[in-house]
Amino acid sequence: MTMAPKWNCVLEAKAQVGECPIYAHEQHAVYWVDAYAPSINCLDLRTGANRSWKLPRTIGSYGLAADLRSCVAALADGLYRFEFASGALTKLHNAPYDVKHYRFNDGRVDRAGRFWVGTLRRFSSQEPEGRGAFWRMEGERLVRAIDGVTIANGIAWSPDDRTMYIADRPNWQILAFDFDIANGAVSNRRTFARVPEGIIPDGAAVDEEGCYWVAHPRAGKVVRYGPGGDLLREIPTPVSCPTMVAFGGESLKTLFITSARALLTGPGELDREPQAGAIFSLEVEARGVSEPRLK
């Protein structure tokens, strides 16, 4: 008989769309965002206190500065520097797209300290699929790095920095690229793993063995793929809409997930899932990889 995983609810956040958990070891805290009730948050795991900074527009993702005093925030109309002490927003880049049709979505810092962020075609847009992109921020430049994206998700890198992963919902697949950490170049686009049609590969993380962990909202599970794309494990989650995974804790063996309430639109769904939008943790055998910071 298989034992059910022992998930722990670490914050009853009731997030509309909780996303982008990042563990900060200096503070023993998890940073995260609520995309549609836009805010950046910091959950102190020692006290359970959650500090929230409200934002003026939808946020897709962010990257933490090395000193944790600020971050780069990908808002709907561009990239901003956000100062935690003052709450000040300073625009760094205008959105490189038509804001009527697109917004920024999933993003992450690579181990050279560059911030990457992809676009999402708005659900109200009639734009053709595949017109979006992943962008790479390099100082004062914003470089279009990967084309052919509709809903950017699942960005991660292998521990040796030789492979980059992304997921794009309409293709029902996770993609891999050869990656050059020195200059950020990507090449050799290929399918890493396929998911059943209707299953959404969302936010992801990689462990030290090179395995790729990804949340499947609506399917109520987290999936672990081997470095070759083989399915190794499926872990049921306490809610049906987990959105992203992250490793944390002193040994990096605590798996954190964010989740969403906004995706539960059917009759009685929220009544059946009162913890939707919460943040959960699970102790796992695999050890994660520390999250890089901006340079």
Coordinates of C-alpha atoms in Angstrom, one line a residue:
M1 CA 0.0 0.0 0.0
T2 CA 1.4 3.4 -1.0
M3 CA 1.5 6.0 1.8
A4 CA 0.0 9.4 1.0
P5 CA 2.6 12.1 1.0
K6 CA 2.7 14.2 4.3
W7 CA 2.2 17.7 3.0
N8 CA 2.4 20.5 5.5
C9 CA 0.4 23.8 5.0
V10 CA 2.9 26.5 5.8
L11 CA 0.7 29.4 4.9
E12 CA -3.1 29.7 4.3
A13 CA -2.4 32.4 1.7
K14 CA -5.7 32.1 -0.3
A15 CA -3.7 33.4 -3.2
Q16 CA -5.5 34.0 -6.5
V17 CA -2.6 32.7 -8.4
G18 CA 0.4 32.0 -6.1
E19 CA 3.6 31.6 -8.0
C20 CA 7.4 31.7 -8.0
P21 CA 8.4 30.4 -4.5
I22 CA 12.1 31.1 -3.8
Y23 CA 13.8 30.0 -0.6
A24 CA 16.2 32.5 1.0
H25 CA 18.5 30.6 3.4
E26 CA 19.8 33.7 5.2
Q27 CA 16.3 34.5 6.3
H28 CA 14.9 31.0 6.4
A29 CA 12.1 32.4 4.3
V30 CA 10.2 31.8 1.2
Y31 CA 9.5 34.6 -1.2
W32 CA 6.5 34.2 -3.5
V33 CA 4.0 36.3 -5.6
D34 CA 0.3 36.5 -6.1
A35 CA 0.0 37.2 -9.8
Y36 CA -3.6 38.4 -10.0
A37 CA -3.9 40.0 -6.6
P38 CA -0.6 41.5 -7.5
S39 CA 2.0 41.4 -4.7
I40 CA 5.4 40.2 -3.7
N41 CA 5.5 38.3 -0.4
C42 CA 8.0 37.0 2.1
L43 CA 7.0 34.1 4.4
D44 CA 9.2 33.8 7.5
L45 CA 9.3 30.0 8.1
R46 CA 10.4 30.4 11.8
T47 CA 7.4 32.6 12.8
G48 CA 4.8 31.9 10.1
A49 CA 4.5 35.7 9.5
N50 CA 4.0 36.8 5.9
R51 CA 5.0 40.3 4.7
S52 CA 3.3 41.5 1.6
W53 CA 4.1 44.3 -0.8
K54 CA 1.2 45.3 -3.1
L55 CA 2.0 46.1 -6.7
P56 CA 0.1 48.2 -9.2
R57 CA -0.1 45.6 -12.0
T58 CA -0.1 41.9 -12.6
I59 CA 3.3 40.3 -11.8
G60 CA 4.6 37.3 -13.7
S61 CA 7.9 36.6 -11.9
Y62 CA 10.9 38.1 -10.2
G63 CA 14.6 37.6 -9.5
L64 CA 16.1 38.4 -6.1
A65 CA 19.2 40.5 -5.7
A66 CA 22.2 38.9 -3.9
D67 CA 21.7 41.1 -0.8
L68 CA 18.0 40.6 -0.7
R69 CA 17.4 44.3 -0.6
S70 CA 15.7 44.4 -4.0
C71 CA 14.5 42.3 -6.9
V72 CA 13.7 42.7 -10.6
A73 CA 10.0 42.3 -11.0
A74 CA 8.3 41.4 -14.3
L75 CA 5.1 43.4 -14.3
A76 CA 2.6 43.4 -17.2
D77 CA 4.0 46.7 -18.6
G78 CA 7.7 46.0 -18.2
L79 CA 10.6 45.1 -15.9
Y80 CA 11.1 47.1 -12.7
R81 CA 13.6 47.2 -9.8
F82 CA 11.6 46.8 -6.6
E83 CA 13.2 48.0 -3.3
F84 CA 11.9 46.0 -0.3
A85 CA 12.7 48.7 2.3
S86 CA 10.9 51.6 0.6
G87 CA 8.5 49.8 -1.7
A88 CA 9.8 51.9 -4.6
L89 CA 9.5 50.7 -8.2
T90 CA 11.9 51.9 -10.8
K91 CA 11.3 51.0 -14.4
L92 CA 14.2 49.3 -16.1
H93 CA 12.6 48.1 -19.4
N94 CA 9.4 48.8 -21.2
A95 CA 7.4 45.7 -22.2
P96 CA 8.8 44.4 -25.5
Y97 CA 5.3 43.5 -26.7
D98 CA 1.8 44.8 -27.2
V99 CA 0.4 44.9 -23.7
K100 CA -3.2 44.3 -25.1
H101 CA -2.1 40.8 -26.1
Y102 CA 0.7 39.8 -23.9
R103 CA 2.2 40.0 -20.4
F104 CA 5.3 38.6 -18.7
N105 CA 4.9 35.2 -17.0
D106 CA 7.5 32.7 -15.7
G107 CA 11.0 34.0 -15.1
R108 CA 14.2 33.0 -13.3
V109 CA 17.9 34.0 -12.7
D110 CA 20.6 31.8 -14.2
R111 CA 23.8 31.0 -12.4
A112 CA 25.6 33.9 -14.3
G113 CA 23.2 36.3 -12.6
R114 CA 21.1 37.1 -15.7
F115 CA 17.3 37.4 -15.4
W116 CA 15.2 35.5 -17.9
V117 CA 11.5 36.0 -18.4
G118 CA 8.9 34.6 -20.9
T119 CA 5.7 36.0 -22.2
L120 CA 2.1 34.8 -21.9
R121 CA -0.5 35.4 -24.5
R122 CA -3.5 36.9 -22.7
F123 CA -6.5 34.6 -22.6
S124 CA -8.7 37.3 -24.2
S125 CA -6.3 37.8 -27.1
Q126 CA -6.9 36.4 -30.6
E127 CA -3.2 36.5 -31.5
P128 CA -1.9 33.3 -33.1
E129 CA -0.1 30.9 -30.9
G130 CA 3.7 30.9 -30.9
R131 CA 4.2 34.7 -31.2
G132 CA 5.7 35.1 -27.8
A133 CA 9.3 34.7 -26.5
F134 CA 11.7 34.3 -23.6
W135 CA 13.8 37.4 -23.0
R136 CA 17.2 37.7 -21.3
M137 CA 18.0 40.9 -19.3
E138 CA 21.7 41.9 -19.6
G139 CA 22.2 45.2 -17.8
E140 CA 20.6 47.8 -20.0
R141 CA 19.8 45.4 -22.8
L142 CA 16.8 43.1 -23.1
V143 CA 17.6 40.3 -25.6
R144 CA 15.0 38.1 -27.3
A145 CA 16.5 34.7 -26.8
I146 CA 13.8 32.0 -27.6
D147 CA 11.0 32.4 -30.0
G148 CA 7.8 30.4 -30.7
V149 CA 6.3 30.7 -27.2
T150 CA 2.6 31.0 -26.3
I151 CA 2.5 30.6 -22.5
A152 CA 6.0 30.6 -20.9
N153 CA 6.4 28.2 -18.0
G154 CA 8.8 25.7 -16.5
I155 CA 12.1 27.6 -16.9
A156 CA 15.0 25.8 -15.2
W157 CA 18.6 24.8 -15.8
S158 CA 20.5 21.5 -15.2
P159 CA 23.0 21.6 -12.3
D160 CA 25.9 21.6 -14.8
D161 CA 24.4 24.6 -16.6
R162 CA 24.6 22.8 -19.9
T163 CA 20.8 22.3 -20.5
M164 CA 18.0 24.8 -20.2
Y165 CA 14.4 23.8 -19.9
I166 CA 11.1 25.5 -20.7
A167 CA 7.5 24.5 -20.9
D168 CA 4.8 25.9 -23.2
R169 CA 1.2 24.9 -22.5
P170 CA -0.3 24.6 -26.0
N171 CA 2.4 22.2 -27.1
W172 CA 1.8 19.7 -24.3
Q173 CA 5.6 19.3 -24.0
I174 CA 8.6 20.4 -22.0
L175 CA 11.5 21.6 -24.2
A176 CA 15.3 21.4 -23.7
F177 CA 18.1 23.4 -25.2
D178 CA 21.8 23.3 -25.1
F179 CA 22.9 26.2 -22.9
D180 CA 26.1 28.2 -22.9
I181 CA 26.5 29.8 -19.4
A182 CA 29.2 32.1 -20.6
N183 CA 27.0 34.1 -23.0
G184 CA 23.5 32.8 -22.4
A185 CA 23.2 31.3 -25.9
V186 CA 20.6 28.5 -26.5
S187 CA 20.7 26.0 -29.3
N188 CA 19.5 22.5 -30.3
R189 CA 15.8 22.9 -29.4
R190 CA 14.3 19.5 -28.7
T191 CA 11.5 17.8 -26.8
F192 CA 12.5 16.7 -23.3
A193 CA 9.2 15.2 -22.2
R194 CA 5.6 15.1 -23.4
V195 CA 2.6 15.5 -21.1
P196 CA -0.9 14.2 -21.9
E197 CA -3.0 16.7 -23.8
G198 CA -4.9 18.8 -21.3
I199 CA -2.2 18.5 -18.6
I200 CA -0.5 21.8 -17.9
P201 CA 3.3 21.8 -17.2
D202 CA 3.7 24.9 -15.0
G203 CA 6.5 26.1 -12.6
A204 CA 9.5 23.8 -12.3
A205 CA 12.8 23.2 -10.4
V206 CA 15.8 20.9 -10.9
D207 CA 17.4 18.8 -8.2
E208 CA 21.2 18.1 -7.8
E209 CA 20.7 14.8 -9.7
G210 CA 19.6 16.7 -12.7
C211 CA 15.9 15.6 -12.4
Y212 CA 13.2 18.1 -13.4
W213 CA 10.3 18.7 -11.0
V214 CA 7.2 20.4 -12.4
A215 CA 3.7 21.3 -11.0
H216 CA 0.6 20.2 -12.9
P217 CA -2.3 22.5 -12.1
R218 CA -5.8 21.0 -12.5
A219 CA -4.2 17.6 -12.4
G220 CA -3.3 18.0 -8.7
K221 CA 0.2 16.6 -8.8
V222 CA 3.9 17.3 -9.0
V223 CA 5.9 15.2 -11.4
R224 CA 9.6 14.3 -11.4
Y225 CA 11.4 13.5 -14.7
G226 CA 14.8 12.0 -15.0
P227 CA 17.6 13.8 -16.9
G228 CA 16.7 11.8 -19.9
G229 CA 13.0 12.9 -19.8
D230 CA 11.7 9.6 -18.3
L231 CA 8.9 9.8 -15.8
L232 CA 10.2 8.9 -12.4
R233 CA 7.5 9.9 -9.9
E234 CA 4.1 11.5 -9.5
I235 CA 3.3 13.1 -6.2
P236 CA -0.4 14.0 -5.5
T237 CA -0.8 17.4 -3.9
P238 CA -3.4 18.6 -1.3
V239 CA -5.0 20.9 -3.8
S240 CA -5.8 20.4 -7.5
C241 CA -4.0 23.5 -8.7
P242 CA -0.4 23.5 -7.6
T243 CA 1.5 26.1 -9.7
M244 CA 5.2 26.0 -9.0
V245 CA 7.8 24.0 -7.0
A246 CA 11.0 25.1 -5.2
F247 CA 13.5 23.4 -3.0
G248 CA 14.5 24.9 0.4
G249 CA 15.3 24.2 4.0
E250 CA 18.7 23.8 5.5
S251 CA 19.4 20.6 3.5
L252 CA 17.5 21.7 0.4
K253 CA 15.3 18.6 0.8
T254 CA 12.1 20.5 1.5
L255 CA 9.9 20.8 -1.5
F256 CA 7.6 23.9 -1.5
I257 CA 4.6 24.5 -3.8
T258 CA 2.4 27.5 -4.4
S259 CA -1.2 27.1 -5.5
A260 CA -4.1 29.0 -7.0
R261 CA -7.7 29.7 -6.3
A262 CA -8.5 31.6 -9.5
L263 CA -8.5 28.4 -11.6
L264 CA -11.3 26.9 -9.5
T265 CA -14.3 28.2 -11.4
G266 CA -16.7 25.2 -11.4
P267 CA -19.7 24.9 -9.1
G268 CA -18.6 24.1 -5.5
E269 CA -14.9 23.8 -6.4
L270 CA -13.7 26.3 -3.8
D271 CA -16.0 24.8 -1.2
R272 CA -14.4 21.5 -1.7
E273 CA -10.9 23.0 -1.7
P274 CA -10.8 25.5 1.2
Q275 CA -6.9 25.5 1.2
A276 CA -6.6 26.4 -2.5
G277 CA -4.1 29.2 -2.8
A278 CA -2.1 28.0 0.1
I279 CA 1.7 27.3 0.3
F280 CA 2.6 23.7 1.2
S281 CA 5.9 21.9 2.0
L282 CA 6.9 18.2 1.7
E283 CA 10.1 16.5 2.9
V284 CA 11.7 14.6 0.0
E285 CA 14.8 12.4 -0.5
A286 CA 16.2 14.5 -3.4
R287 CA 18.3 17.5 -2.7
G288 CA 17.6 20.7 -4.6
V289 CA 20.0 23.3 -6.0
S290 CA 20.3 26.7 -4.5
E291 CA 18.5 29.4 -6.4
P292 CA 20.8 31.9 -8.1
R293 CA 20.7 35.7 -7.4
L294 CA 21.0 38.7 -9.7
K295 CA 24.4 40.1 -10.3

